CSV table of C-alpha atoms and ligand atoms in Angstrom, one decimal:
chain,number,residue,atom,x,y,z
A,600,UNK,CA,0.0,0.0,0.0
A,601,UNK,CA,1.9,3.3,-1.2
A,602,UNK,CA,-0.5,5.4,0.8
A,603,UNK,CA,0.3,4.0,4.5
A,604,UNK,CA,0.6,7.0,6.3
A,605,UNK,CA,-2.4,8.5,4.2
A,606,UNK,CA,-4.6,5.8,5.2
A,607,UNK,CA,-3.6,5.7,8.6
A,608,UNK,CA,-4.5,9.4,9.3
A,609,UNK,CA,-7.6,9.3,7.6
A,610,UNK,CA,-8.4,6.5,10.2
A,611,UNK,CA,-7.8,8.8,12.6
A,612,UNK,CA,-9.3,12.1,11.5
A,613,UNK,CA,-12.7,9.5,11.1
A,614,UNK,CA,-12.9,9.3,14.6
A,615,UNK,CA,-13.2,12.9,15.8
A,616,UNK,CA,-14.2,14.8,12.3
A,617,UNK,CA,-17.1,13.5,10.6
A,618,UNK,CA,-16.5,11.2,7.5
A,619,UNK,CA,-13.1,12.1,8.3
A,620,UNK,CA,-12.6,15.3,6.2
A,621,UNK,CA,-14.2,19.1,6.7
A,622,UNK,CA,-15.4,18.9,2.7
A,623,UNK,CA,-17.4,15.8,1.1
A,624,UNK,CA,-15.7,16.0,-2.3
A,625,UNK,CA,-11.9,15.4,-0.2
A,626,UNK,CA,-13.5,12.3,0.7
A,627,UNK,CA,-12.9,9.9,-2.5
A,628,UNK,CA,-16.1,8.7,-2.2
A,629,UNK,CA,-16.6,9.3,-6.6
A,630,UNK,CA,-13.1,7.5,-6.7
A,631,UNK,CA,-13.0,5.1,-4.0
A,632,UNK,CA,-10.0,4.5,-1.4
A,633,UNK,CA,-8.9,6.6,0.7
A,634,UNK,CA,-7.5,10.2,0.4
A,635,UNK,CA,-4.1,11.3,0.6
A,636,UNK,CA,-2.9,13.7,3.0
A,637,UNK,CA,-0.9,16.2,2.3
A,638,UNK,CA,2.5,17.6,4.6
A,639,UNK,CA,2.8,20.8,2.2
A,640,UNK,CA,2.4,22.5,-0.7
A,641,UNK,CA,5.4,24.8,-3.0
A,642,UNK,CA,4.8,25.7,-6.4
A,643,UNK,CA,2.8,23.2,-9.1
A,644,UNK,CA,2.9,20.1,-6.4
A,645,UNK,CA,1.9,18.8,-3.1
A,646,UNK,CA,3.9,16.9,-0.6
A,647,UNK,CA,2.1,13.8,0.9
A,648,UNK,CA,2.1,12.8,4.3
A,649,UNK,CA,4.2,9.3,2.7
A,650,UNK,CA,6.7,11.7,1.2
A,651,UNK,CA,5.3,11.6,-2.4
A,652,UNK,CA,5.8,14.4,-4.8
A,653,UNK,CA,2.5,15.1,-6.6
A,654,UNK,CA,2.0,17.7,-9.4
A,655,UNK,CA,-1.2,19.3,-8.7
A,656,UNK,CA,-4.2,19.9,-11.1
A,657,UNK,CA,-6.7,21.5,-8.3
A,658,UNK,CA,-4.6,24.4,-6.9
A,659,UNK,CA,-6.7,23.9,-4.0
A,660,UNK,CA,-9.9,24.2,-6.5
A,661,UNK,CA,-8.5,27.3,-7.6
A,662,UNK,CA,-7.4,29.8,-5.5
A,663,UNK,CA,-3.8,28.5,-5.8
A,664,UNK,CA,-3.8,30.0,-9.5
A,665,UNK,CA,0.1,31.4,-9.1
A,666,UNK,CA,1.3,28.2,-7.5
A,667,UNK,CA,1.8,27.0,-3.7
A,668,UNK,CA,3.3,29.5,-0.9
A,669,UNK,CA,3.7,31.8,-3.7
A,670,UNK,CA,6.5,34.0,-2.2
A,671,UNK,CA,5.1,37.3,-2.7
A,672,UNK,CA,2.1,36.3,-0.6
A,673,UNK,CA,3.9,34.6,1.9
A,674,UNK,CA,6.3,37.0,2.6
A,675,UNK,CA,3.3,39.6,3.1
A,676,UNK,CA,1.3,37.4,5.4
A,677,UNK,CA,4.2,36.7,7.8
A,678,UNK,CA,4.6,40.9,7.8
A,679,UNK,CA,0.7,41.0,8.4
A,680,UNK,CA,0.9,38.6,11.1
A,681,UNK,CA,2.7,40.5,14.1
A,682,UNK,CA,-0.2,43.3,13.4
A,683,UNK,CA,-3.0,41.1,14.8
A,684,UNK,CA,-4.3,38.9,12.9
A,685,UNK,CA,-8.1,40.2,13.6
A,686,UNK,CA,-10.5,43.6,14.8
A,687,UNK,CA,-13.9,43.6,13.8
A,688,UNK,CA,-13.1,47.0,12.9
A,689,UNK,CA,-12.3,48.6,9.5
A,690,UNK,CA,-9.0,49.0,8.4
A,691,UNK,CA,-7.5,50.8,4.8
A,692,UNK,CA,-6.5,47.2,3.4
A,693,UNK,CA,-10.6,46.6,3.2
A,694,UNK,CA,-10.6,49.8,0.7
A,695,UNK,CA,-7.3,48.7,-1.2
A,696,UNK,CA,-8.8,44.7,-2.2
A,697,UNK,CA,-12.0,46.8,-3.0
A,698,UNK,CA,-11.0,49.3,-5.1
A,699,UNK,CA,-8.4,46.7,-7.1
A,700,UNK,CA,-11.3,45.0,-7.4
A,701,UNK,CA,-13.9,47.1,-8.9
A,702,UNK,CA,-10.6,48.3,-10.8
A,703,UNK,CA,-10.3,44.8,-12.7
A,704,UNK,CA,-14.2,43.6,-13.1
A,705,UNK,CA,-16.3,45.5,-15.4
A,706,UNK,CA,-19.5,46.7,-14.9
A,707,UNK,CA,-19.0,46.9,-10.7
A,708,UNK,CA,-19.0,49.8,-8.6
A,709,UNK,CA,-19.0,48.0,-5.0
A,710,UNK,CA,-18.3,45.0,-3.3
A,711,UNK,CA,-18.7,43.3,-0.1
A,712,UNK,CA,-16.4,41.0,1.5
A,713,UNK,CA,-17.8,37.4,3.0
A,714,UNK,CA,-15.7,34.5,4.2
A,715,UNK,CA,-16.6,31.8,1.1
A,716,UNK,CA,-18.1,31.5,-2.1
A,717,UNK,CA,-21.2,30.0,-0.1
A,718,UNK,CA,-21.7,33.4,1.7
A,719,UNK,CA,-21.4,35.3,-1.2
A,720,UNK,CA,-23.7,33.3,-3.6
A,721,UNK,CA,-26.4,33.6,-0.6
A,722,UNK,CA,-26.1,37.2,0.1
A,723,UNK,CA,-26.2,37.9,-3.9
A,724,UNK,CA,-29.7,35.9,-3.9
A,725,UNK,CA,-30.6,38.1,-0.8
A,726,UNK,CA,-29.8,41.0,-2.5
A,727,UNK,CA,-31.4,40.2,-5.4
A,728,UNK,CA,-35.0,39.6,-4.0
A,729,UNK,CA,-34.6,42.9,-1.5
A,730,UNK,CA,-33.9,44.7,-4.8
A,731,UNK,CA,-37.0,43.2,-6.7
A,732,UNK,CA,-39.1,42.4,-4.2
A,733,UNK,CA,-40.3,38.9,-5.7
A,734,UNK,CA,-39.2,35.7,-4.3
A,735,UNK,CA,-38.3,33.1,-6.9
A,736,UNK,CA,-34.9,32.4,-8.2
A,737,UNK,CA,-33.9,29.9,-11.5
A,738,UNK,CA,-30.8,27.9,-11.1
A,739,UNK,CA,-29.5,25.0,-13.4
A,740,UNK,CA,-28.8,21.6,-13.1
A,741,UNK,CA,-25.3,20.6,-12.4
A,742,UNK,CA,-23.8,25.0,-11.3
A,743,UNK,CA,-23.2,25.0,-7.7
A,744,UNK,CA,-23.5,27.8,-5.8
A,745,UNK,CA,-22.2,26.6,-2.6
A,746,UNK,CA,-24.2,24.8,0.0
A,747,UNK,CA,-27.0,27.3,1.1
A,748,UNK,CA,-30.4,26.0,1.2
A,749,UNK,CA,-31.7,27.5,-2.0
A,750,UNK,CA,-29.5,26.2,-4.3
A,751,UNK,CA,-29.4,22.6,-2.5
A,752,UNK,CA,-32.3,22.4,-5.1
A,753,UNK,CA,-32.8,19.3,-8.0
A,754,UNK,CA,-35.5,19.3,-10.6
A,755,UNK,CA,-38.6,17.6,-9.2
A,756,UNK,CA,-41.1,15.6,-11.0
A,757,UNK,CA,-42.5,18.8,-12.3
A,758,UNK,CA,-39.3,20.1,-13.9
A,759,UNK,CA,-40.3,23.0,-15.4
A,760,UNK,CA,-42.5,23.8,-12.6
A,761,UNK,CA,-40.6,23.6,-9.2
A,762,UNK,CA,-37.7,22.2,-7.6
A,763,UNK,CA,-37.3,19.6,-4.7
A,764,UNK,CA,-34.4,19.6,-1.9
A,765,UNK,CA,-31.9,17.1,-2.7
A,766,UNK,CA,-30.7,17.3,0.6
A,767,UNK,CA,-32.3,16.5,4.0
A,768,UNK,CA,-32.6,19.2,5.9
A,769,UNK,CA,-33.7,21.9,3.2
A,770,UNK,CA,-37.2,22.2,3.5
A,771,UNK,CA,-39.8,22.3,0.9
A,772,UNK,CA,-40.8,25.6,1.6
A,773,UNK,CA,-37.2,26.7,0.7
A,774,UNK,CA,-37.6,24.5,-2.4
A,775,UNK,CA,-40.5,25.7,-3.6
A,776,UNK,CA,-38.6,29.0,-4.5
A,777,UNK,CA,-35.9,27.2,-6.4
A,778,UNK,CA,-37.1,26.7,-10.2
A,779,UNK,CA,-34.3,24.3,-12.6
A,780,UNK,CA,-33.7,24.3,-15.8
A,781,UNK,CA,-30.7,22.8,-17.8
A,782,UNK,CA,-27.4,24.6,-18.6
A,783,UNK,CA,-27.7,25.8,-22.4
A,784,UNK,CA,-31.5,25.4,-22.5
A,785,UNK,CA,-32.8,29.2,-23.0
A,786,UNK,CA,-36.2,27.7,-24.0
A,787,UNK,CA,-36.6,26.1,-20.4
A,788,UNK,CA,-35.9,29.3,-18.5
A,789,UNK,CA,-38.3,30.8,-20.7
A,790,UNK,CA,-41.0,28.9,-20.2
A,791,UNK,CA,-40.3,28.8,-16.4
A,792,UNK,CA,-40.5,32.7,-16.8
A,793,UNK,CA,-43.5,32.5,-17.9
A,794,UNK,CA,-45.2,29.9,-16.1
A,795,UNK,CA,-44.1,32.3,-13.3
A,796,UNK,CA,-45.0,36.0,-13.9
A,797,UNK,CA,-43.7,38.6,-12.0
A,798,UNK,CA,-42.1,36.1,-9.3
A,799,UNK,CA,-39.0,35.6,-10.2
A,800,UNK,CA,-36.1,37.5,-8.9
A,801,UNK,CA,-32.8,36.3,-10.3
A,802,UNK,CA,-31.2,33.8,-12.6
A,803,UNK,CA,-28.0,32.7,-10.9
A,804,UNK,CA,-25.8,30.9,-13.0
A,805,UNK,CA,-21.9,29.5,-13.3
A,806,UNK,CA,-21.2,32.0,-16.8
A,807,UNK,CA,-18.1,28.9,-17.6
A,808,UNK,CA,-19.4,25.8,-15.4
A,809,UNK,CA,-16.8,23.8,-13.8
A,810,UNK,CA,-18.8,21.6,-11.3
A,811,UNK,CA,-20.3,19.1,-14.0
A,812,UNK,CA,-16.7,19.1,-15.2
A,813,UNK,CA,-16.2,22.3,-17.6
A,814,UNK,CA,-19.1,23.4,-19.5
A,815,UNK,CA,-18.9,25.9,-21.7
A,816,UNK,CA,-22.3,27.9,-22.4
A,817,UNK,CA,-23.3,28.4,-26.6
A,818,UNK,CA,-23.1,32.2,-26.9
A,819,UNK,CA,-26.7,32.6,-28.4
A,820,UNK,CA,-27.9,30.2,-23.9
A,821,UNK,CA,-25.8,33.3,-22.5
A,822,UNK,CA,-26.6,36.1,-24.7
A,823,UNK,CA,-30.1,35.0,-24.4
A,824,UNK,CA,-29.8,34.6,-20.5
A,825,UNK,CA,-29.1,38.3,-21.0
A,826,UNK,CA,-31.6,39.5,-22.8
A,827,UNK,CA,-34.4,37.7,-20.9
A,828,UNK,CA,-34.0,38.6,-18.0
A,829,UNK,CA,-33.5,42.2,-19.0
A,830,UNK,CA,-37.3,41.9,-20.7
A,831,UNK,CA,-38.6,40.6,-17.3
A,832,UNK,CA,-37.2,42.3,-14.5
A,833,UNK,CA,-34.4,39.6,-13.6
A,834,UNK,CA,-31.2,40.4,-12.6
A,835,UNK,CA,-28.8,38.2,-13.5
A,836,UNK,CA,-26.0,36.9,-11.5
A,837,UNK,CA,-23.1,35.5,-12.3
A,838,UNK,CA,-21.4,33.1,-10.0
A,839,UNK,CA,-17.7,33.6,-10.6
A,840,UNK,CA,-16.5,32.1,-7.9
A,841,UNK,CA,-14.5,29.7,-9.7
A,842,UNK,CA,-13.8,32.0,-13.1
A,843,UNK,CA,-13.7,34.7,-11.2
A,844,UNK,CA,-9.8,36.4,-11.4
A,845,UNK,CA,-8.8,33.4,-13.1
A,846,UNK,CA,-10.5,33.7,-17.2
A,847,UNK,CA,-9.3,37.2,-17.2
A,848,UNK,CA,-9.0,40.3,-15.8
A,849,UNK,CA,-12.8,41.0,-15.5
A,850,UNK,CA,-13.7,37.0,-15.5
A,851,UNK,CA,-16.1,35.5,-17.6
A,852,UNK,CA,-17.9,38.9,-17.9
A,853,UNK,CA,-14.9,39.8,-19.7
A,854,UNK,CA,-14.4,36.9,-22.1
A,855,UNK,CA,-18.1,36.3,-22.8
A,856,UNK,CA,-18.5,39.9,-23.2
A,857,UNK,CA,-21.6,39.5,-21.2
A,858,UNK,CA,-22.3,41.8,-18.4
A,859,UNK,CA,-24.1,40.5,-14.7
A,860,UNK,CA,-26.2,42.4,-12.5
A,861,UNK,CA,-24.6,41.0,-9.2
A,862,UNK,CA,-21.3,38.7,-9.9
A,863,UNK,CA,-19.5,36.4,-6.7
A,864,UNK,CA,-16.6,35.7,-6.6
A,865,UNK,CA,-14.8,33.6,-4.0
A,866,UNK,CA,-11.4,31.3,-4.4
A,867,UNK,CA,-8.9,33.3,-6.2
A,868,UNK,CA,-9.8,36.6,-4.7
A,869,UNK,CA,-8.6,35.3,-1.2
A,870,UNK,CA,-5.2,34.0,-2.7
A,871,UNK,CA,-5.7,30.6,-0.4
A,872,UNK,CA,-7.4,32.1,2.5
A,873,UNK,CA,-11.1,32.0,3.6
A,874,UNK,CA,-12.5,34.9,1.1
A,875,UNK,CA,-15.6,35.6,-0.9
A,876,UNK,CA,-17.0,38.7,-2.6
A,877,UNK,CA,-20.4,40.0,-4.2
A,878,UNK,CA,-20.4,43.2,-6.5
A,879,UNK,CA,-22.8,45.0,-8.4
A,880,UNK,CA,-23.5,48.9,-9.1
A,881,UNK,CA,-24.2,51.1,-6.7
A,882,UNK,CA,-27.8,51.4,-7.2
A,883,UNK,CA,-28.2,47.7,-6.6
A,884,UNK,CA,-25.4,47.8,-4.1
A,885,UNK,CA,-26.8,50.5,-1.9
A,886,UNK,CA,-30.0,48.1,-1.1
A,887,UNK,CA,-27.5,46.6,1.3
A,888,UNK,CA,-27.3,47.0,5.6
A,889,UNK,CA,-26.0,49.2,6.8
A,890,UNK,CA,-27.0,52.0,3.5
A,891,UNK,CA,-30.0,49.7,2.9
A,892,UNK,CA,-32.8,47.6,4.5
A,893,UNK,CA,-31.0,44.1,3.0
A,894,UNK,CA,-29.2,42.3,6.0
A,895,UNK,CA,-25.9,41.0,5.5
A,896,UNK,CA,-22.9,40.6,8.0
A,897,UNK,CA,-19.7,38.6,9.1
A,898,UNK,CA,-17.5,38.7,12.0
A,899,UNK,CA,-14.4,37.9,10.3
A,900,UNK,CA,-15.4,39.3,7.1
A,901,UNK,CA,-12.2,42.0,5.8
A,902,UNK,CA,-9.7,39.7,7.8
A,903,UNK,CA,-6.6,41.5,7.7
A,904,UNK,CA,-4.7,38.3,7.0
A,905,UNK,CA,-7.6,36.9,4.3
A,906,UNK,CA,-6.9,40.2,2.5
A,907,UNK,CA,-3.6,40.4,3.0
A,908,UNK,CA,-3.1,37.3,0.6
A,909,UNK,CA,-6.2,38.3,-1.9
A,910,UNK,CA,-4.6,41.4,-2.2
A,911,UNK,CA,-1.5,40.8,-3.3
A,912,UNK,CA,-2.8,37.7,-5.3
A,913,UNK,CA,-4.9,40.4,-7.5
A,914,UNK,CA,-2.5,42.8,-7.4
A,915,UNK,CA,-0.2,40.5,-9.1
A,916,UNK,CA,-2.5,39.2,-11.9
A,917,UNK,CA,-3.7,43.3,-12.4
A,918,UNK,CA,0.2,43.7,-12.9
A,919,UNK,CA,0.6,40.6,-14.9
A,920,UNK,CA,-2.1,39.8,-17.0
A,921,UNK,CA,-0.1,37.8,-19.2
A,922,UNK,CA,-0.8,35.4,-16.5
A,923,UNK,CA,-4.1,34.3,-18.4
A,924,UNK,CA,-2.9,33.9,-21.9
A,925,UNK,CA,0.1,31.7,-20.3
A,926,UNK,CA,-2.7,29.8,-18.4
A,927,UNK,CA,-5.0,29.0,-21.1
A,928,UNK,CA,-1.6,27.9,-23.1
A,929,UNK,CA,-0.5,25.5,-21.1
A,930,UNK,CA,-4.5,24.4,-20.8
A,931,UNK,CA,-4.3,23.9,-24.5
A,932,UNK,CA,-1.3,22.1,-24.3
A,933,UNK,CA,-2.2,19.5,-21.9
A,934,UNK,CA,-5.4,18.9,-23.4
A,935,UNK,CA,-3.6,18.1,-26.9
A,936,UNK,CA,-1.6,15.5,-25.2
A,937,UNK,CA,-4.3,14.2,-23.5
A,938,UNK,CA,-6.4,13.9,-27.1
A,939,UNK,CA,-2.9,12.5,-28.6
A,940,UNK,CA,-3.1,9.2,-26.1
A,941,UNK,CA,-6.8,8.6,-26.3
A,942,UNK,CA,-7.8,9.6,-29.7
A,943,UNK,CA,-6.0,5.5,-31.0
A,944,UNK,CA,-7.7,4.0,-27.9
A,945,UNK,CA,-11.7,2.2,-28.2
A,946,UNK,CA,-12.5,4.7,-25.1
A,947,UNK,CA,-15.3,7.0,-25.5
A,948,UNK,CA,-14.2,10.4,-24.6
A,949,UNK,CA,-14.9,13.9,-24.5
A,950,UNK,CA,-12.7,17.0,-23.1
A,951,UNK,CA,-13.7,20.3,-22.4
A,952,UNK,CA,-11.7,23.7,-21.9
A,953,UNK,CA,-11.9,27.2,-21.4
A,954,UNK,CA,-9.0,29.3,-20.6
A,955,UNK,CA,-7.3,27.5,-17.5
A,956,UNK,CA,-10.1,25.1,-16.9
A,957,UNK,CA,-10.6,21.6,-18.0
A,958,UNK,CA,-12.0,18.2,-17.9
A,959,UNK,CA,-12.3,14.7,-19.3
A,960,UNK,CA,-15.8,12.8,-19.6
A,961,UNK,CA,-15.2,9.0,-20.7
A,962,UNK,CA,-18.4,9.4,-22.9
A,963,UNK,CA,-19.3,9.2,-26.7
A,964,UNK,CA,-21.7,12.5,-26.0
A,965,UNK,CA,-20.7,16.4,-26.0
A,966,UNK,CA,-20.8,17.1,-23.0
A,967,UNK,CA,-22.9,20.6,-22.6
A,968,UNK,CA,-25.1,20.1,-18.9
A,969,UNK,CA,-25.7,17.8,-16.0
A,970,UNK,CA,-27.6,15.1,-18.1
A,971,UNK,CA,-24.9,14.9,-20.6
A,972,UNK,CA,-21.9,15.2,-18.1
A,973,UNK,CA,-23.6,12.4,-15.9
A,974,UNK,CA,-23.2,9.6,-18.7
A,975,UNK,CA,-19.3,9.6,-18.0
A,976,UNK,CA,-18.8,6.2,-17.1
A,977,UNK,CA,-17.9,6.4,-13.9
A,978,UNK,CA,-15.3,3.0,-14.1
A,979,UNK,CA,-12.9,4.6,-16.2
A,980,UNK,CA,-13.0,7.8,-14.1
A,981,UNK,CA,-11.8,5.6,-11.4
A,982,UNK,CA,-9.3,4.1,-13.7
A,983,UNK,CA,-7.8,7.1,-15.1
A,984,UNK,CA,-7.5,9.0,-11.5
A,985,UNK,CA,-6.2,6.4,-9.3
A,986,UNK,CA,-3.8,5.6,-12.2
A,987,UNK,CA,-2.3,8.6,-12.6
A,988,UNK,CA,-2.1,9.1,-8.4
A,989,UNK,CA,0.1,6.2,-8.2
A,990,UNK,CA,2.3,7.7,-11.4
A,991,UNK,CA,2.2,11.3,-9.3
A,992,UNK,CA,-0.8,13.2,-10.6
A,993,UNK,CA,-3.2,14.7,-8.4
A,994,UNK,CA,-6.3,15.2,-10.7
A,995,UNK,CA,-9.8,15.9,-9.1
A,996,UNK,CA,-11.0,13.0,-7.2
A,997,UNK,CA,-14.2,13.6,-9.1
A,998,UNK,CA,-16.0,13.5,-12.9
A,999,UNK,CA,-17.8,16.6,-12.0
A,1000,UNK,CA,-14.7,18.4,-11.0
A,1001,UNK,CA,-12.9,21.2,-13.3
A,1002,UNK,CA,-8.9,20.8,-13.6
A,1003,UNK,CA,-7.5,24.7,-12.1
A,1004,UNK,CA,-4.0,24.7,-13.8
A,1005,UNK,CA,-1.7,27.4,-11.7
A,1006,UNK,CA,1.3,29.8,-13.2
A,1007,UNK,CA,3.9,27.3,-11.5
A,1008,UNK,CA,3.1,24.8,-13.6
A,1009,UNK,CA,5.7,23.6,-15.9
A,1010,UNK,CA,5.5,22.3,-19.6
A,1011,UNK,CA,7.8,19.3,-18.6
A,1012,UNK,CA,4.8,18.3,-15.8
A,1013,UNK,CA,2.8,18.7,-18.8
A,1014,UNK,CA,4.7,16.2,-20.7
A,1015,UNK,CA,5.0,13.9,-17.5
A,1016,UNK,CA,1.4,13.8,-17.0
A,1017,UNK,CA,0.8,12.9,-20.5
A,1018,UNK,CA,3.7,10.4,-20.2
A,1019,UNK,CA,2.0,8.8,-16.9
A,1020,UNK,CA,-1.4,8.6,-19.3
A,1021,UNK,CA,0.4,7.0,-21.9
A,1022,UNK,CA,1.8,4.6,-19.7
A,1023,UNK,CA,-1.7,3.4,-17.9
A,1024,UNK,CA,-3.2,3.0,-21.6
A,1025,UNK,CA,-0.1,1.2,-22.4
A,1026,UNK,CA,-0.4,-1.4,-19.9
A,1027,UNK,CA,-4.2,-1.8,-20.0
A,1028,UNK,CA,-5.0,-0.1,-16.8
A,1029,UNK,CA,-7.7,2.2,-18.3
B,1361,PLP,C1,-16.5,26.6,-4.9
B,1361,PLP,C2,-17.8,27.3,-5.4
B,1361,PLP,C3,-18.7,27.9,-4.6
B,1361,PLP,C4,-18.7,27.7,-3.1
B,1361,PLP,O1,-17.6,28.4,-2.6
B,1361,PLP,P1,-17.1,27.9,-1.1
B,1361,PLP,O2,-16.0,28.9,-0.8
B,1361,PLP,O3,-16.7,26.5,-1.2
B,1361,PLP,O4,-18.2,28.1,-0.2
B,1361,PLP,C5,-19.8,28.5,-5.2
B,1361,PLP,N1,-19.9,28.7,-6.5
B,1361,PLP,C6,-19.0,28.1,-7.4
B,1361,PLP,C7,-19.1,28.3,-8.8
B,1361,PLP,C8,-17.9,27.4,-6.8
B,1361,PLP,O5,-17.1,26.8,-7.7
């Protein structure tokens, strides 16, 4: 067993933290076994707790997008440290993430600083009804918006019509205000529109999804997403938690060239600490506590050390935006190699990419929403990630993960990891 010591603290952690980890996904329940556990982090790889050298294709989910104890940050933590590391009262940092911010995104005056992307997807749906004063929000299949109640939500039996929890513990009252439709399906929304006049509030929706794996959206779904909601009184939000500071500049906003009425962001922004964000104009903006009557609030929210590292990670992709093109290159590059092994095997496959994101489905189908993405077969998933774990990859322990490539990444881990693919094909292990 080359994960002993792995194995042996997940043992442990099961007996005083519930299912053993503080995150489902961390679990390996898509993958089976058990997860590794990792010493430390520098650059493109982890270190495992039985001394393996891993290149990494999360980057902690994303946030990690300049690589691992990236010096800079670091270096400005350990000065932020000695100054306390929190106050519950304002301090000019706040202003300085804030203003880069609002700097780099277009189309936001303000923004508000929460603690995840969780917090800020929930106070953006908050916001959202204050501001229209109707109830009902559309969400699709397969985007995840953190784990709030409202968007805890699957299609019921009545698809078109309402939603059902798909979780215990959201109740159907919470559900009831939760409407699905699929990802690239403008017809749906509009008939849900429809079917519900006047009620609906916001559309919230992942612009690039990359919790069904990556999912790109047909210009004429987000265009139309757009437009629709601009006939009916629908602000639109875009959850950019995950594209958020790592597309571009300005996110998917940006490289769609579609503009949001309230966007969240979360991961990147906090540079690897607790951090989440919701921005909008200041009309919309100014409907929040303490200007407006909309609550929102946070004890820790603005931690000095939180925005410490956020702030120099944004300040270093405002100064380097070269950053992105070198991203999506290297993107481009691994998905070629990929294609080059399994385009002569009998495997179904599809892989999809935008900018720095990416996955692999082992299916025949495009793969464009939740239905589509769910026909990977799941066996080869298990194949292909456990296979390339014991060669030294660290690929998302789940189908209906993205791949976050980060700046540290070299093209010679590139060419290993399409190596250590090549190999597992070679011998029949996939
Ligand atoms: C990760 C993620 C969230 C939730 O953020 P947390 O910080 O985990 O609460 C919300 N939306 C999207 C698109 C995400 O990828």
């Amino acid at each position: 067993m080359i994960y002993k010591r792995s194995s042996a603290l997940f043992d442990e952690a099961k007996r005083y933290i519930a299912g053993g980890v503080n995150s489902p996904v961390r679990a390996f329940n898509a993958v089976g076994g058990d997860p590794i556990f990792v010493n430390r982090a520098k650059g493109a790889y982890l270190y495992d707790e039985d001394g393996r050298e891993l290149i990494d294709y999360i980057s902690s989910w994303g946030p990690m997008i300049l690589g691992h104890a990236f010096e800079p940050v670091t270096e400005a933590l350990r000065e932020a440290i000695d100054k306390g590391t929190s106050y519950g009262i304002p301090t000019e940092l706040e202003t300085k993430i804030a203003k880069l911010a609002v700097e780099m995104v277009p189309n936001i005056d303000k923004i508000r600083f929460v603690n995840s992307g969780t917090e800020a997807c929930m106070s953006a749906v908050r916001l959202a009804r204050g501001y229209t004063k109707k109830d009902k929000i559309i969400k699709f299949s397969g985007c995840y918006h953190g784990h709030s109640d409202a968007f805890l939500i699957q299609a019921g039996s009545g698809a078109v019509t309402f939603g059902s929890p798909n979780s215990p513990g959201v109740t159907a009252g919470t559900a009831k205000d939760t409407l699905l439709a699929e990802y690239n399906n403008l017809l749906q929304v509009e008939e849900i529109i429809q079917a519900n006049p006047d009620q609906i509030a916001a559309v919230i929706i992942e612009p690039v999804a990359g919790n069904m794996g990556c999912v790109i959206p047909d210009e004429a779904f987000i265009r139309g997403l757009r437009k629709v909601c601009d006939e009916n009184e629908i602000l639109l939000i875009f959850d950019e938690v995950m594209t958020g500071f790592r597309l571009a500049k300005g996110g998917a906003q940006e490289t769609l060239d579609v503009k949001a009425d309230i966007v969240c962001f979360g991961k990147v922004i906090g540079g690897g600490l607790p951090v989440g964000a919701f921005a909008a104009n200041s009309k919309i903006m100014s409907h929040l506590a303490p200007e407006g009557p909309v609550y929102q609030a946070g004890t820790l929210s603005g931690n000095p050390l939180a925005m410490t590292a956020g702030y120099i990670t944004l300040k270093h992709l405002n100064e380097h935006p070269e950053i992105f093109d070198r991203l999506a290159k290297k993107t481009e590059t691994l998905h070629k190699g990929i294609e080059d092994v399994l385009r002569n095997q009998s495997l179904p496959y599809q892989i999809n990419r935008y900018g720095s994101m990416l996955s692999v489905h082992f299916t025949n189908e495009p793969v464009k929403d939740f239905v589509s993405s769910a026909k990977g077969n799941n066996q080869h998933f298990k194949n292909y990630f456990h296979g390339m774990l014991e060669q030294g990859v660290y690929l998302p322990p789940s189908a209906f993960e993205s791949y976050f490539l980060n700046d540290a990444l070299s093209y010679e881990d590139i060419d290993k990891t399409v190596e250590a693919l090549d190999k597992l094909v070679k011998n029949g292990k996939l």
